PDB file of C-alpha atoms and ligand atoms in Angstrom:
ATOM      1  CA  MET A 285      12.182 -11.331 -11.381  1.00 95.00           C
ATOM      2  CA  GLN A 286      10.824 -14.773 -12.269  1.00 95.00           C
ATOM      3  CA  LEU A 287       7.718 -15.314 -10.122  1.00 97.00           C
ATOM      4  CA  LYS A 288       8.195 -19.080 -10.010  1.00 95.00           C
ATOM      5  CA  ASP A 289      11.412 -18.382  -8.036  1.00 93.00           C
ATOM      6  CA  ALA A 290       9.750 -15.804  -5.753  1.00 98.00           C
ATOM      7  CA  ARG A 291       8.987 -16.526  -2.095  1.00 98.00           C
ATOM      8  CA  ILE A 292       6.749 -13.639  -1.110  1.00 98.00           C
ATOM      9  CA  VAL A 293       5.619 -12.248   2.232  1.00 99.00           C
ATOM     10  CA  LEU A 294       2.364 -10.399   1.476  1.00 98.00           C
ATOM     11  CA  THR A 295       0.797  -8.218   4.183  1.00 99.00           C
ATOM     12  CA  GLY A 296      -2.862  -7.205   4.076  1.00 98.00           C
ATOM     13  CA  ALA A 297      -3.518 -10.428   2.155  1.00 98.00           C
ATOM     14  CA  SER A 298      -7.163 -10.642   3.235  1.00 97.00           C
ATOM     15  CA  GLY A 299      -8.059  -7.193   1.858  1.00 94.00           C
ATOM     16  CA  GLY A 300      -9.335  -6.188  -1.561  1.00 98.00           C
ATOM     17  CA  LEU A 301      -5.982  -5.528  -3.229  1.00 98.00           C
ATOM     18  CA  GLY A 302      -4.150  -8.125  -1.120  1.00 98.00           C
ATOM     19  CA  GLU A 303      -6.476 -10.937  -2.111  1.00 98.00           C
ATOM     20  CA  ALA A 304      -6.169 -10.028  -5.812  1.00 98.00           C
ATOM     21  CA  LEU A 305      -2.371  -9.951  -5.464  1.00 98.00           C
ATOM     22  CA  ALA A 306      -2.362 -13.313  -3.655  1.00 98.00           C
ATOM     23  CA  ARG A 307      -4.477 -14.904  -6.397  1.00 97.00           C
ATOM     24  CA  GLN A 308      -2.368 -13.537  -9.269  1.00 97.00           C
ATOM     25  CA  LEU A 309       0.979 -14.296  -7.600  1.00 98.00           C
ATOM     26  CA  ALA A 310      -0.066 -17.849  -6.702  1.00 97.00           C
ATOM     27  CA  GLY A 311      -1.334 -18.297 -10.272  1.00 96.00           C
ATOM     28  CA  ALA A 312       2.119 -17.281 -11.566  1.00 96.00           C
ATOM     29  CA  GLY A 313       3.792 -19.922  -9.395  1.00 96.00           C
ATOM     30  CA  ALA A 314       5.105 -17.817  -6.486  1.00 98.00           C
ATOM     31  CA  ALA A 315       5.273 -19.299  -2.981  1.00 98.00           C
ATOM     32  CA  LEU A 316       3.325 -17.135  -0.527  1.00 98.00           C
ATOM     33  CA  LEU A 317       3.381 -16.295   3.160  1.00 98.00           C
ATOM     34  CA  LEU A 318       0.103 -14.436   3.641  1.00 98.00           C
ATOM     35  CA  THR A 319      -0.674 -12.264   6.629  1.00 98.00           C
ATOM     36  CA  ALA A 320      -3.380 -10.047   8.175  1.00 98.00           C
ATOM     37  CA  ARG A 321      -4.927  -9.787  11.667  1.00 98.00           C
ATOM     38  CA  ASP A 322      -8.124 -11.784  11.100  1.00 98.00           C
ATOM     39  CA  ALA A 323      -7.160 -15.487  10.939  1.00 98.00           C
ATOM     40  CA  ALA A 324     -10.585 -16.616   9.703  1.00 98.00           C
ATOM     41  CA  ARG A 325     -10.604 -14.198   6.745  1.00 97.00           C
ATOM     42  CA  LEU A 326      -7.026 -15.131   5.944  1.00 97.00           C
ATOM     43  CA  ALA A 327      -7.892 -18.843   5.917  1.00 96.00           C
ATOM     44  CA  ALA A 328     -10.859 -18.208   3.610  1.00 96.00           C
ATOM     45  CA  ILE A 329      -8.876 -16.631   0.720  1.00 94.00           C
ATOM     46  CA  PRO A 330      -9.511 -18.840  -2.318  1.00 91.00           C
ATOM     47  CA  LEU A 331      -6.287 -19.528  -4.226  1.00 95.00           C
ATOM     48  CA  PRO A 332      -5.402 -21.557  -7.321  1.00 90.00           C
ATOM     49  CA  GLY A 333      -3.843 -24.900  -6.325  1.00 85.00           C
ATOM     50  CA  GLY A 334      -0.250 -25.889  -6.934  1.00 88.00           C
ATOM     51  CA  SER A 335       1.583 -23.125  -5.082  1.00 90.00           C
ATOM     52  CA  GLU A 336       3.079 -23.330  -1.604  1.00 96.00           C
ATOM     53  CA  VAL A 337       0.985 -21.116   0.712  1.00 97.00           C
ATOM     54  CA  GLN A 338       1.423 -20.369   4.408  1.00 98.00           C
ATOM     55  CA  ARG A 339      -0.786 -18.043   6.479  1.00 98.00           C
ATOM     56  CA  LEU A 340      -0.018 -16.209   9.710  1.00 98.00           C
ATOM     57  CA  ALA A 341      -2.336 -13.856  11.615  1.00 98.00           C
ATOM     58  CA  VAL A 342      -0.465 -10.928  13.208  1.00 98.00           C
ATOM     59  CA  ASP A 343      -1.098  -7.289  14.076  1.00 98.00           C
ATOM     60  CA  LEU A 344       1.689  -5.328  12.406  1.00 98.00           C
ATOM     61  CA  THR A 345       1.210  -2.294  14.644  1.00 98.00           C
ATOM     62  CA  GLN A 346       2.503  -4.427  17.556  1.00 98.00           C
ATOM     63  CA  PRO A 347       6.245  -5.172  17.970  1.00 98.00           C
ATOM     64  CA  ALA A 348       5.359  -8.810  18.755  1.00 98.00           C
ATOM     65  CA  GLY A 349       3.415  -9.060  15.476  1.00 98.00           C
ATOM     66  CA  VAL A 350       6.361  -7.766  13.444  1.00 98.00           C
ATOM     67  CA  ALA A 351       8.753 -10.107  15.283  1.00 98.00           C
ATOM     68  CA  ALA A 352       6.492 -13.140  14.713  1.00 98.00           C
ATOM     69  CA  LEU A 353       6.168 -12.386  10.999  1.00 98.00           C
ATOM     70  CA  ALA A 354       9.909 -11.771  10.654  1.00 98.00           C
ATOM     71  CA  GLY A 355      10.606 -15.151  12.290  1.00 98.00           C
ATOM     72  CA  ALA A 356       8.166 -16.893   9.937  1.00 98.00           C
ATOM     73  CA  ALA A 357       9.661 -15.067   6.923  1.00 98.00           C
ATOM     74  CA  HIS A 358      13.171 -16.308   7.828  1.00 98.00           C
ATOM     75  CA  ALA A 359      11.915 -19.906   8.142  1.00 98.00           C
ATOM     76  CA  PHE A 360      10.066 -19.436   4.824  1.00 98.00           C
ATOM     77  CA  ARG A 361      13.301 -18.115   3.185  1.00 98.00           C
ATOM     78  CA  ALA A 362      11.430 -15.134   1.724  1.00 98.00           C
ATOM     79  CA  ASN A 363      13.061 -13.077  -1.020  1.00 98.00           C
ATOM     80  CA  VAL A 364      10.173 -10.595  -1.542  1.00 98.00           C
ATOM     81  CA  LEU A 365       8.261  -8.434   0.933  1.00 99.00           C
ATOM     82  CA  ILE A 366       5.084  -6.707  -0.215  1.00 99.00           C
ATOM     83  CA  ASN A 367       4.025  -4.053   2.311  1.00 99.00           C
ATOM     84  CA  ASN A 368       0.344  -3.848   1.360  1.00 98.00           C
ATOM     85  CA  ALA A 369      -1.535  -3.760   4.707  1.00 98.00           C
ATOM     86  CA  GLY A 370      -3.163  -0.408   5.311  1.00 98.00           C
ATOM     87  CA  ILE A 371      -6.123   1.422   6.772  1.00 98.00           C
ATOM     88  CA  GLY A 372      -8.019   4.426   5.436  1.00 97.00           C
ATOM     89  CA  GLY A 373      -8.579   7.612   7.336  1.00 92.00           C
ATOM     90  CA  PHE A 374     -11.184   9.908   5.835  1.00 96.00           C
ATOM     91  CA  GLY A 375     -12.143  12.884   7.994  1.00 97.00           C
ATOM     92  CA  LEU A 376     -11.141  16.442   8.734  1.00 97.00           C
ATOM     93  CA  LEU A 377      -8.083  16.505  10.981  1.00 97.00           C
ATOM     94  CA  GLU A 378      -9.853  18.589  13.640  1.00 97.00           C
ATOM     95  CA  ALA A 379     -12.533  15.911  13.946  1.00 96.00           C
ATOM     96  CA  GLN A 380     -10.097  12.987  14.306  1.00 96.00           C
ATOM     97  CA  ASP A 381      -8.901  11.928  17.734  1.00 97.00           C
ATOM     98  CA  ARG A 382      -5.283  11.193  18.561  1.00 98.00           C
ATOM     99  CA  ALA A 383      -5.808   7.404  18.547  1.00 98.00           C
ATOM    100  CA  THR A 384      -7.109   7.552  14.957  1.00 97.00           C
ATOM    101  CA  VAL A 385      -4.151   9.616  13.757  1.00 98.00           C
ATOM    102  CA  ASP A 386      -1.727   7.295  15.573  1.00 98.00           C
ATOM    103  CA  ALA A 387      -3.345   4.185  14.033  1.00 98.00           C
ATOM    104  CA  ILE A 388      -3.139   5.654  10.515  1.00 98.00           C
ATOM    105  CA  LEU A 389       0.564   6.454  10.930  1.00 98.00           C
ATOM    106  CA  ALA A 390       1.365   3.159  12.700  1.00 98.00           C
ATOM    107  CA  THR A 391      -0.328   0.931  10.107  1.00 98.00           C
ATOM    108  CA  ASN A 392       0.503   2.774   6.891  1.00 98.00           C
ATOM    109  CA  LEU A 393       4.013   4.045   7.667  1.00 99.00           C
ATOM    110  CA  ALA A 394       5.677   2.702  10.811  1.00 99.00           C
ATOM    111  CA  ALA A 395       4.658  -0.963  10.297  1.00 98.00           C
ATOM    112  CA  PRO A 396       6.144  -1.259   6.769  1.00 98.00           C
ATOM    113  CA  MET A 397       9.341   0.443   7.999  1.00 99.00           C
ATOM    114  CA  HIS A 398       9.714  -1.889  11.011  1.00 98.00           C
ATOM    115  CA  LEU A 399       8.937  -4.991   8.938  1.00 98.00           C
ATOM    116  CA  THR A 400      11.414  -3.945   6.244  1.00 98.00           C
ATOM    117  CA  GLN A 401      14.092  -3.439   8.917  1.00 98.00           C
ATOM    118  CA  ALA A 402      13.418  -6.885  10.365  1.00 98.00           C
ATOM    119  CA  LEU A 403      13.570  -8.609   6.951  1.00 98.00           C
ATOM    120  CA  LEU A 404      16.501  -6.739   5.376  1.00 98.00           C
ATOM    121  CA  PRO A 405      19.251  -9.082   6.660  1.00 98.00           C
ATOM    122  CA  LEU A 406      17.332 -12.018   5.135  1.00 98.00           C
ATOM    123  CA  LEU A 407      16.644 -10.212   1.841  1.00 98.00           C
ATOM    124  CA  ARG A 408      20.306  -9.168   1.497  1.00 97.00           C
ATOM    125  CA  GLU A 409      21.351 -12.859   1.596  1.00 96.00           C
ATOM    126  CA  GLN A 410      19.180 -13.735  -1.429  1.00 97.00           C
ATOM    127  CA  PRO A 411      20.566 -13.689  -4.991  1.00 96.00           C
ATOM    128  CA  ALA A 412      17.640 -11.460  -6.017  1.00 97.00           C
ATOM    129  CA  ALA A 413      15.209  -9.768  -3.675  1.00 98.00           C
ATOM    130  CA  ALA A 414      12.569  -7.037  -3.677  1.00 98.00           C
ATOM    131  CA  ILE A 415      10.592  -4.858  -1.299  1.00 99.00           C
ATOM    132  CA  VAL A 416       7.303  -3.543  -2.717  1.00 99.00           C
ATOM    133  CA  ASN A 417       5.653  -0.655  -0.881  1.00 99.00           C
ATOM    134  CA  ILE A 418       2.008   0.040  -1.704  1.00 99.00           C
ATOM    135  CA  GLY A 419       1.554   3.788  -1.450  1.00 98.00           C
ATOM    136  CA  SER A 420      -1.250   5.983  -2.729  1.00 98.00           C
ATOM    137  CA  SER A 421      -1.759   8.856  -5.134  1.00 98.00           C
ATOM    138  CA  PHE A 422      -2.449  10.880  -1.947  1.00 98.00           C
ATOM    139  CA  GLY A 423       1.234  10.421  -1.060  1.00 98.00           C
ATOM    140  CA  SER A 424       2.085  12.787  -3.935  1.00 97.00           C
ATOM    141  CA  ILE A 425      -1.202  14.691  -4.197  1.00 97.00           C
ATOM    142  CA  PRO A 426      -1.996  15.316  -0.519  1.00 97.00           C
ATOM    143  CA  PHE A 427      -5.756  15.753  -0.217  1.00 96.00           C
ATOM    144  CA  ALA A 428      -8.100  17.627   2.112  1.00 97.00           C
ATOM    145  CA  GLY A 429      -9.976  15.158   4.300  1.00 98.00           C
ATOM    146  CA  PHE A 430      -7.022  12.745   4.242  1.00 98.00           C
ATOM    147  CA  ALA A 431      -4.302  14.695   6.096  1.00 98.00           C
ATOM    148  CA  ALA A 432      -2.948  11.848   8.255  1.00 98.00           C
ATOM    149  CA  TYR A 433      -3.347   9.239   5.475  1.00 98.00           C
ATOM    150  CA  SER A 434      -1.619  11.555   2.946  1.00 98.00           C
ATOM    151  CA  ALA A 435       1.203  12.188   5.447  1.00 98.00           C
ATOM    152  CA  ALA A 436       1.674   8.447   6.020  1.00 98.00           C
ATOM    153  CA  LYS A 437       1.716   7.655   2.302  1.00 98.00           C
ATOM    154  CA  ALA A 438       4.054  10.588   1.514  1.00 98.00           C
ATOM    155  CA  GLY A 439       6.315   9.192   4.248  1.00 98.00           C
ATOM    156  CA  LEU A 440       6.170   5.733   2.674  1.00 99.00           C
ATOM    157  CA  ARG A 441       7.129   7.218  -0.712  1.00 98.00           C
ATOM    158  CA  ALA A 442      10.109   9.063   0.826  1.00 98.00           C
ATOM    159  CA  PHE A 443      11.086   5.922   2.768  1.00 99.00           C
ATOM    160  CA  SER A 444      11.024   3.888  -0.457  1.00 98.00           C
ATOM    161  CA  GLN A 445      13.202   6.376  -2.326  1.00 98.00           C
ATOM    162  CA  ALA A 446      15.717   6.737   0.518  1.00 98.00           C
ATOM    163  CA  LEU A 447      15.952   2.954   0.944  1.00 98.00           C
ATOM    164  CA  ARG A 448      16.375   2.425  -2.816  1.00 98.00           C
ATOM    165  CA  ARG A 449      19.328   4.821  -2.689  1.00 98.00           C
ATOM    166  CA  GLU A 450      20.691   3.097   0.436  1.00 98.00           C
ATOM    167  CA  LEU A 451      20.489  -0.323  -1.269  1.00 98.00           C
ATOM    168  CA  ALA A 452      21.904   0.779  -4.635  1.00 97.00           C
ATOM    169  CA  ASP A 453      24.896  -1.562  -4.100  1.00 97.00           C
ATOM    170  CA  ALA A 454      22.767  -4.514  -2.881  1.00 97.00           C
ATOM    171  CA  PRO A 455      20.742  -7.133  -4.816  1.00 96.00           C
ATOM    172  CA  VAL A 456      17.512  -5.792  -3.272  1.00 98.00           C
ATOM    173  CA  ARG A 457      15.130  -3.768  -5.446  1.00 98.00           C
ATOM    174  CA  VAL A 458      12.821  -1.273  -3.744  1.00 98.00           C
ATOM    175  CA  LEU A 459       9.532  -0.739  -5.566  1.00 98.00           C
ATOM    176  CA  HIS A 460       6.938   1.887  -4.758  1.00 98.00           C
ATOM    177  CA  VAL A 461       3.544   2.030  -6.412  1.00 98.00           C
ATOM    178  CA  ALA A 462       0.939   4.739  -5.953  1.00 98.00           C
ATOM    179  CA  PRO A 463      -2.550   3.555  -6.938  1.00 98.00           C
ATOM    180  CA  ARG A 464      -5.480   5.949  -7.225  1.00 98.00           C
ATOM    181  CA  ALA A 465      -8.841   4.876  -5.693  1.00 98.00           C
ATOM    182  CA  ILE A 466      -9.453   1.120  -5.737  1.00 98.00           C
ATOM    183  CA  ASP A 467     -12.822  -0.561  -5.269  1.00 98.00           C
ATOM    184  CA  THR A 468     -12.141  -2.230  -1.883  1.00 98.00           C
ATOM    185  CA  PRO A 469     -13.574  -2.221   1.665  1.00 97.00           C
ATOM    186  CA  LEU A 470     -10.901   0.352   2.635  1.00 98.00           C
ATOM    187  CA  ASN A 471     -13.242   2.985   1.217  1.00 97.00           C
ATOM    188  CA  PRO A 472     -16.364   3.462   3.371  1.00 96.00           C
ATOM    189  CA  PRO A 473     -19.619   4.720   1.802  1.00 96.00           C
ATOM    190  CA  ALA A 474     -18.713   8.392   2.422  1.00 97.00           C
ATOM    191  CA  VAL A 475     -15.488   8.003   0.387  1.00 97.00           C
ATOM    192  CA  VAL A 476     -17.294   6.144  -2.406  1.00 97.00           C
ATOM    193  CA  ALA A 477     -19.832   8.998  -2.511  1.00 97.00           C
ATOM    194  CA  LEU A 478     -17.048  11.602  -2.450  1.00 97.00           C
ATOM    195  CA  ASN A 479     -15.199   9.922  -5.332  1.00 97.00           C
ATOM    196  CA  SER A 480     -18.406   9.850  -7.312  1.00 97.00           C
ATOM    197  CA  ALA A 481     -19.150  13.537  -6.558  1.00 97.00           C
ATOM    198  CA  LEU A 482     -15.599  14.528  -7.600  1.00 96.00           C
ATOM    199  CA  GLY A 483     -15.650  12.282 -10.672  1.00 95.00           C
ATOM    200  CA  SER A 484     -12.542  10.442  -9.390  1.00 95.00           C
ATOM    201  CA  ALA A 485     -11.789   7.205 -11.232  1.00 95.00           C
ATOM    202  CA  CYS A 486     -11.765   3.962  -9.265  1.00 96.00           C
ATOM    203  CA  ASP A 487      -9.838   0.869 -10.427  1.00 98.00           C
ATOM    204  CA  SER A 488     -10.665  -2.759  -9.717  1.00 98.00           C
ATOM    205  CA  PRO A 489      -8.311  -4.643  -7.355  1.00 98.00           C
ATOM    206  CA  ASP A 490      -7.465  -7.071 -10.192  1.00 98.00           C
ATOM    207  CA  THR A 491      -6.392  -4.242 -12.527  1.00 98.00           C
ATOM    208  CA  VAL A 492      -4.100  -2.723  -9.900  1.00 98.00           C
ATOM    209  CA  ALA A 493      -2.734  -6.124  -8.824  1.00 98.00           C
ATOM    210  CA  ALA A 494      -1.841  -6.964 -12.450  1.00 98.00           C
ATOM    211  CA  GLN A 495       0.195  -3.757 -12.727  1.00 98.00           C
ATOM    212  CA  ILE A 496       2.046  -4.491  -9.478  1.00 98.00           C
ATOM    213  CA  VAL A 497       2.785  -8.067 -10.594  1.00 98.00           C
ATOM    214  CA  ALA A 498       4.163  -6.700 -13.900  1.00 98.00           C
ATOM    215  CA  MET A 499       6.389  -4.227 -11.987  1.00 98.00           C
ATOM    216  CA  LEU A 500       7.801  -7.081  -9.930  1.00 98.00           C
ATOM    217  CA  GLN A 501       8.531  -9.062 -13.103  1.00 97.00           C
ATOM    218  CA  HIS A 502       9.892  -6.338 -15.401  1.00 96.00           C
ATOM    219  CA  GLY A 503       9.929  -2.939 -13.585  1.00 96.00           C
ATOM    220  CA  PRO A 504       9.688  -0.016 -13.426  1.00 97.00           C
ATOM    221  CA  ASP A 505      10.420   0.287  -9.716  1.00 98.00           C
ATOM    222  CA  GLU A 506       8.385   3.498  -9.275  1.00 97.00           C
ATOM    223  CA  ARG A 507       4.925   3.987 -10.678  1.00 97.00           C
ATOM    224  CA  HIS A 508       1.765   6.100 -10.382  1.00 97.00           C
ATOM    225  CA  ILE A 509      -1.321   4.260 -11.553  1.00 96.00           C
ATOM    226  CA  GLY A 510      -3.785   6.238 -13.638  1.00 94.00           C
ATOM    227  CA  PHE A 511      -4.092   9.418 -15.667  1.00 92.00           C
ATOM    228  CA  PRO A 512      -4.381  12.294 -14.762  1.00 93.00           C
ATOM    229  CA  GLU A 513      -3.164  11.276 -11.261  1.00 93.00           C
ATOM    230  CA  GLY A 514       0.423  10.725 -12.520  1.00 93.00           C
ATOM    231  CA  LEU A 515       0.439  14.176 -14.117  1.00 94.00           C
ATOM    232  CA  PHE A 516      -1.018  15.840 -10.995  1.00 94.00           C
ATOM    233  CA  ALA A 517       1.618  14.114  -8.835  1.00 95.00           C
ATOM    234  CA  TRP A 518       4.332  15.661 -10.992  1.00 95.00           C
ATOM    235  CA  LEU A 519       2.551  19.031 -10.976  1.00 95.00           C
ATOM    236  CA  ASN A 520       2.201  18.974  -7.170  1.00 95.00           C
ATOM    237  CA  GLY A 521       5.985  18.635  -6.925  1.00 95.00           C
ATOM    238  CA  ALA A 522       6.692  21.336  -9.514  1.00 96.00           C
ATOM    239  CA  ALA A 523       3.974  23.902  -8.750  1.00 96.00           C
ATOM    240  CA  PRO A 524       2.035  23.040  -5.576  1.00 96.00           C
ATOM    241  CA  ARG A 525       0.244  26.413  -5.517  1.00 96.00           C
ATOM    242  CA  LEU A 526      -1.540  25.438  -8.729  1.00 95.00           C
ATOM    243  CA  LEU A 527      -2.989  22.357  -6.995  1.00 94.00           C
ATOM    244  CA  ASP A 528      -3.805  24.398  -3.863  1.00 95.00           C
ATOM    245  CA  ARG A 529      -5.999  26.585  -6.060  1.00 95.00           C
ATOM    246  CA  GLY A 530      -7.544  23.692  -8.002  1.00 93.00           C
ATOM    247  CA  LEU A 531      -8.348  21.677  -4.872  1.00 94.00           C
ATOM    248  CA  ALA A 532      -9.748  24.709  -2.998  1.00 96.00           C
ATOM    249  CA  GLY A 533     -12.689  24.534  -5.393  1.00 94.00           C
ATOM    250  CA  LYS A 534     -13.470  21.025  -4.144  1.00 96.00           C
ATOM    251  CA  LEU A 535     -13.266  21.794  -0.417  1.00 97.00           C
ATOM    252  CA  ALA A 536     -17.003  22.349   0.127  1.00 97.00           C
ATOM    253  CA  ILE A 537     -17.792  18.934  -1.416  1.00 97.00           C
ATOM    254  CA  ILE A 538     -15.089  17.228   0.660  1.00 97.00           C
ATOM    255  CA  LYS A 539     -16.364  18.874   3.877  1.00 97.00           C
ATOM    256  CA  ARG A 540     -19.925  17.814   3.117  1.00 96.00           C
ATOM    257  CA  HIS A 541     -18.930  14.145   2.743  1.00 97.00           C
ATOM    258  CA  ALA A 542     -16.570  14.309   5.744  1.00 94.00           C
ATOM    259  CA  SER A 543     -19.552  15.256   7.908  1.00 91.00           C
ATOM    260  CA  ALA A 544     -21.537  12.150   6.842  1.00 89.00           C
ATOM    261  CA  PRO A 545     -22.839  10.036   9.760  1.00 83.00           C
ATOM    262  CA  ALA A 546     -20.046   8.159  11.550  1.00 82.00           C
ATOM    263  CA  ASP A 547     -21.187   4.741  10.258  1.00 85.00           C
ATOM    264  CA  ALA A 548     -20.682   5.961   6.652  1.00 85.00           C
ATOM    265  CA  ARG A 549     -17.098   6.978   7.384  1.00 85.00           C
TER     266      ARG A 549
HETATM  267  N1  LIG B  45      -8.627   1.181  -1.665  1.00 82.04           N
HETATM  268  C1  LIG B  45      -8.076   2.276  -2.145  1.00 82.04           C
HETATM  269  O1  LIG B  45      -8.783   3.196  -2.637  1.00 82.04           O
HETATM  270  C2  LIG B  45      -6.586   2.436  -2.142  1.00 82.04           C
HETATM  271  C3  LIG B  45      -6.013   3.423  -2.963  1.00 82.04           C
HETATM  272  C4  LIG B  45      -4.631   3.589  -2.966  1.00 82.04           C
HETATM  273  C5  LIG B  45      -3.845   2.778  -2.153  1.00 82.04           C
HETATM  274  N2  LIG B  45      -4.425   1.836  -1.367  1.00 82.04           N
HETATM  275  C6  LIG B  45      -3.555   1.027  -0.507  1.00 82.04           C
HETATM  276  O2  LIG B  45      -3.658  -0.333  -0.909  1.00 82.04           O
HETATM  277  C7  LIG B  45      -3.334  -1.177   0.219  1.00 82.04           C
HETATM  278  C8  LIG B  45      -4.401  -2.267   0.351  1.00 82.04           C
HETATM  279  O3  LIG B  45      -5.617  -1.640   0.691  1.00 82.04           O
HETATM  280  P1  LIG B  45      -7.060  -2.254   0.349  1.00 82.04           P
HETATM  281  O4  LIG B  45      -7.757  -1.208  -0.416  1.00 82.04           O
HETATM  282  O5  LIG B  45      -6.942  -3.621  -0.189  1.00 82.04           O
HETATM  283  O6  LIG B  45      -7.677  -2.248   1.833  1.00 82.04           O
HETATM  284  P2  LIG B  45      -8.559  -3.324   2.611  1.00 82.04           P
HETATM  285  O7  LIG B  45      -9.436  -4.058   1.682  1.00 82.04           O
HETATM  286  O8  LIG B  45      -9.170  -2.588   3.755  1.00 82.04           O
HETATM  287  O9  LIG B  45      -7.452  -4.339   3.169  1.00 82.04           O
HETATM  288  C9  LIG B  45      -6.519  -3.946   4.137  1.00 82.04           C
HETATM  289  C10 LIG B  45      -5.708  -5.164   4.578  1.00 82.04           C
HETATM  290  O10 LIG B  45      -4.770  -4.752   5.591  1.00 82.04           O
HETATM  291  C11 LIG B  45      -4.907  -5.622   6.731  1.00 82.04           C
HETATM  292  N3  LIG B  45      -4.550  -4.851   7.942  1.00 82.04           N
HETATM  293  C12 LIG B  45      -5.108  -3.683   8.359  1.00 82.04           C
HETATM  294  N4  LIG B  45      -4.567  -3.312   9.533  1.00 82.04           N
HETATM  295  C13 LIG B  45      -3.624  -4.258   9.844  1.00 82.04           C
HETATM  296  C14 LIG B  45      -2.735  -4.441  10.941  1.00 82.04           C
HETATM  297  N5  LIG B  45      -2.692  -3.580  11.979  1.00 82.04           N
HETATM  298  N6  LIG B  45      -1.911  -5.517  10.943  1.00 82.04           N
HETATM  299  C15 LIG B  45      -1.946  -6.405   9.921  1.00 82.04           C
HETATM  300  N7  LIG B  45      -2.769  -6.298   8.860  1.00 82.04           N
HETATM  301  C16 LIG B  45      -3.605  -5.232   8.829  1.00 82.04           C
HETATM  302  C17 LIG B  45      -6.394  -6.050   6.689  1.00 82.04           C
HETATM  303  O11 LIG B  45      -6.657  -7.270   7.348  1.00 82.04           O
HETATM  304  P3  LIG B  45      -7.132  -7.342   8.888  1.00 82.04           P
HETATM  305  O12 LIG B  45      -8.187  -6.297   9.075  1.00 82.04           O
HETATM  306  O13 LIG B  45      -7.594  -8.751   9.078  1.00 82.04           O
HETATM  307  O14 LIG B  45      -5.884  -7.053   9.669  1.00 82.04           O
HETATM  308  C18 LIG B  45      -6.572  -6.262   5.186  1.00 82.04           C
HETATM  309  O15 LIG B  45      -6.053  -7.528   4.817  1.00 82.04           O
HETATM  310  C19 LIG B  45      -3.249  -0.242   1.438  1.00 82.04           C
HETATM  311  O16 LIG B  45      -1.896   0.025   1.711  1.00 82.04           O
HETATM  312  C20 LIG B  45      -3.946   1.012   0.954  1.00 82.04           C
HETATM  313  O17 LIG B  45      -3.509   2.179   1.631  1.00 82.04           O
HETATM  314  C21 LIG B  45      -5.771   1.628  -1.352  1.00 82.04           C
END
């Protein structure tokens, strides 16, 4: 896809990865409709001049927020939807309350599905269109301490694959990308400390954004970012017991960081 012809709805535009995506996409000449809940942060995103940019503050966990964004996307004549908005969710499942689990599933899984549904009639009318779902390596390598988040991201991966198969006869590509850890505010201090204790690599938002922009331009439509995460994702599908055993050795470290004071999580 030529980015100068792209009219992109980008959710989570005020976050670490979202802001990097907005900057790179605007720099490549795409028109942008940027969204997040916090209007002030959204308005403050610095972007290169020259591109058409609109901003709309909505909460995507609310039906009214999805409807408002869908209406704006139709008026904007969008041909690309990037489902990037998300929240983290570090903690042992037993220690998380129902509202936390519901928010993780609503933001990371249900919201992208509802928004995709609302925009599909518009996307189908375009000569070339794309839906980009930002998943996570935890969607293929479900991790202790991230049960609800892993479930949401595994759901988003399955949703992306099913939809790609459903739209095989339509001019709408469905992309799914699974980044490993990214250096953004999504990760509270306890997760940063956990990643460091486990020796997990962490990419910059700009590095990840550049790979997503390249996927939109040239493919592929499905991608894990990082080695060995891509290999472990494959291994988890082929021989999950091997990963059960490998990850059991890390459980004590994960539990220690999951019991960090609440303001570090
Ligand atoms: N950081 C990582 O380690 C990592 C790794 C793999 C995948 N990812 C994925 O990458 C994506 C971007 O994450 P990030 O790291 O850039 O996180 P981030 O810096 O925390 O940004 C999250 C964005 O989502 C928006 N958002 C959150 N809840 C929302 C809601 N209910 N309605 C509308 N917008 C909402 C936030 O803005 P408001 O708060 O103003 O709404 C913000 O713009 C997420 O899907 C995340 O799961 C992140």
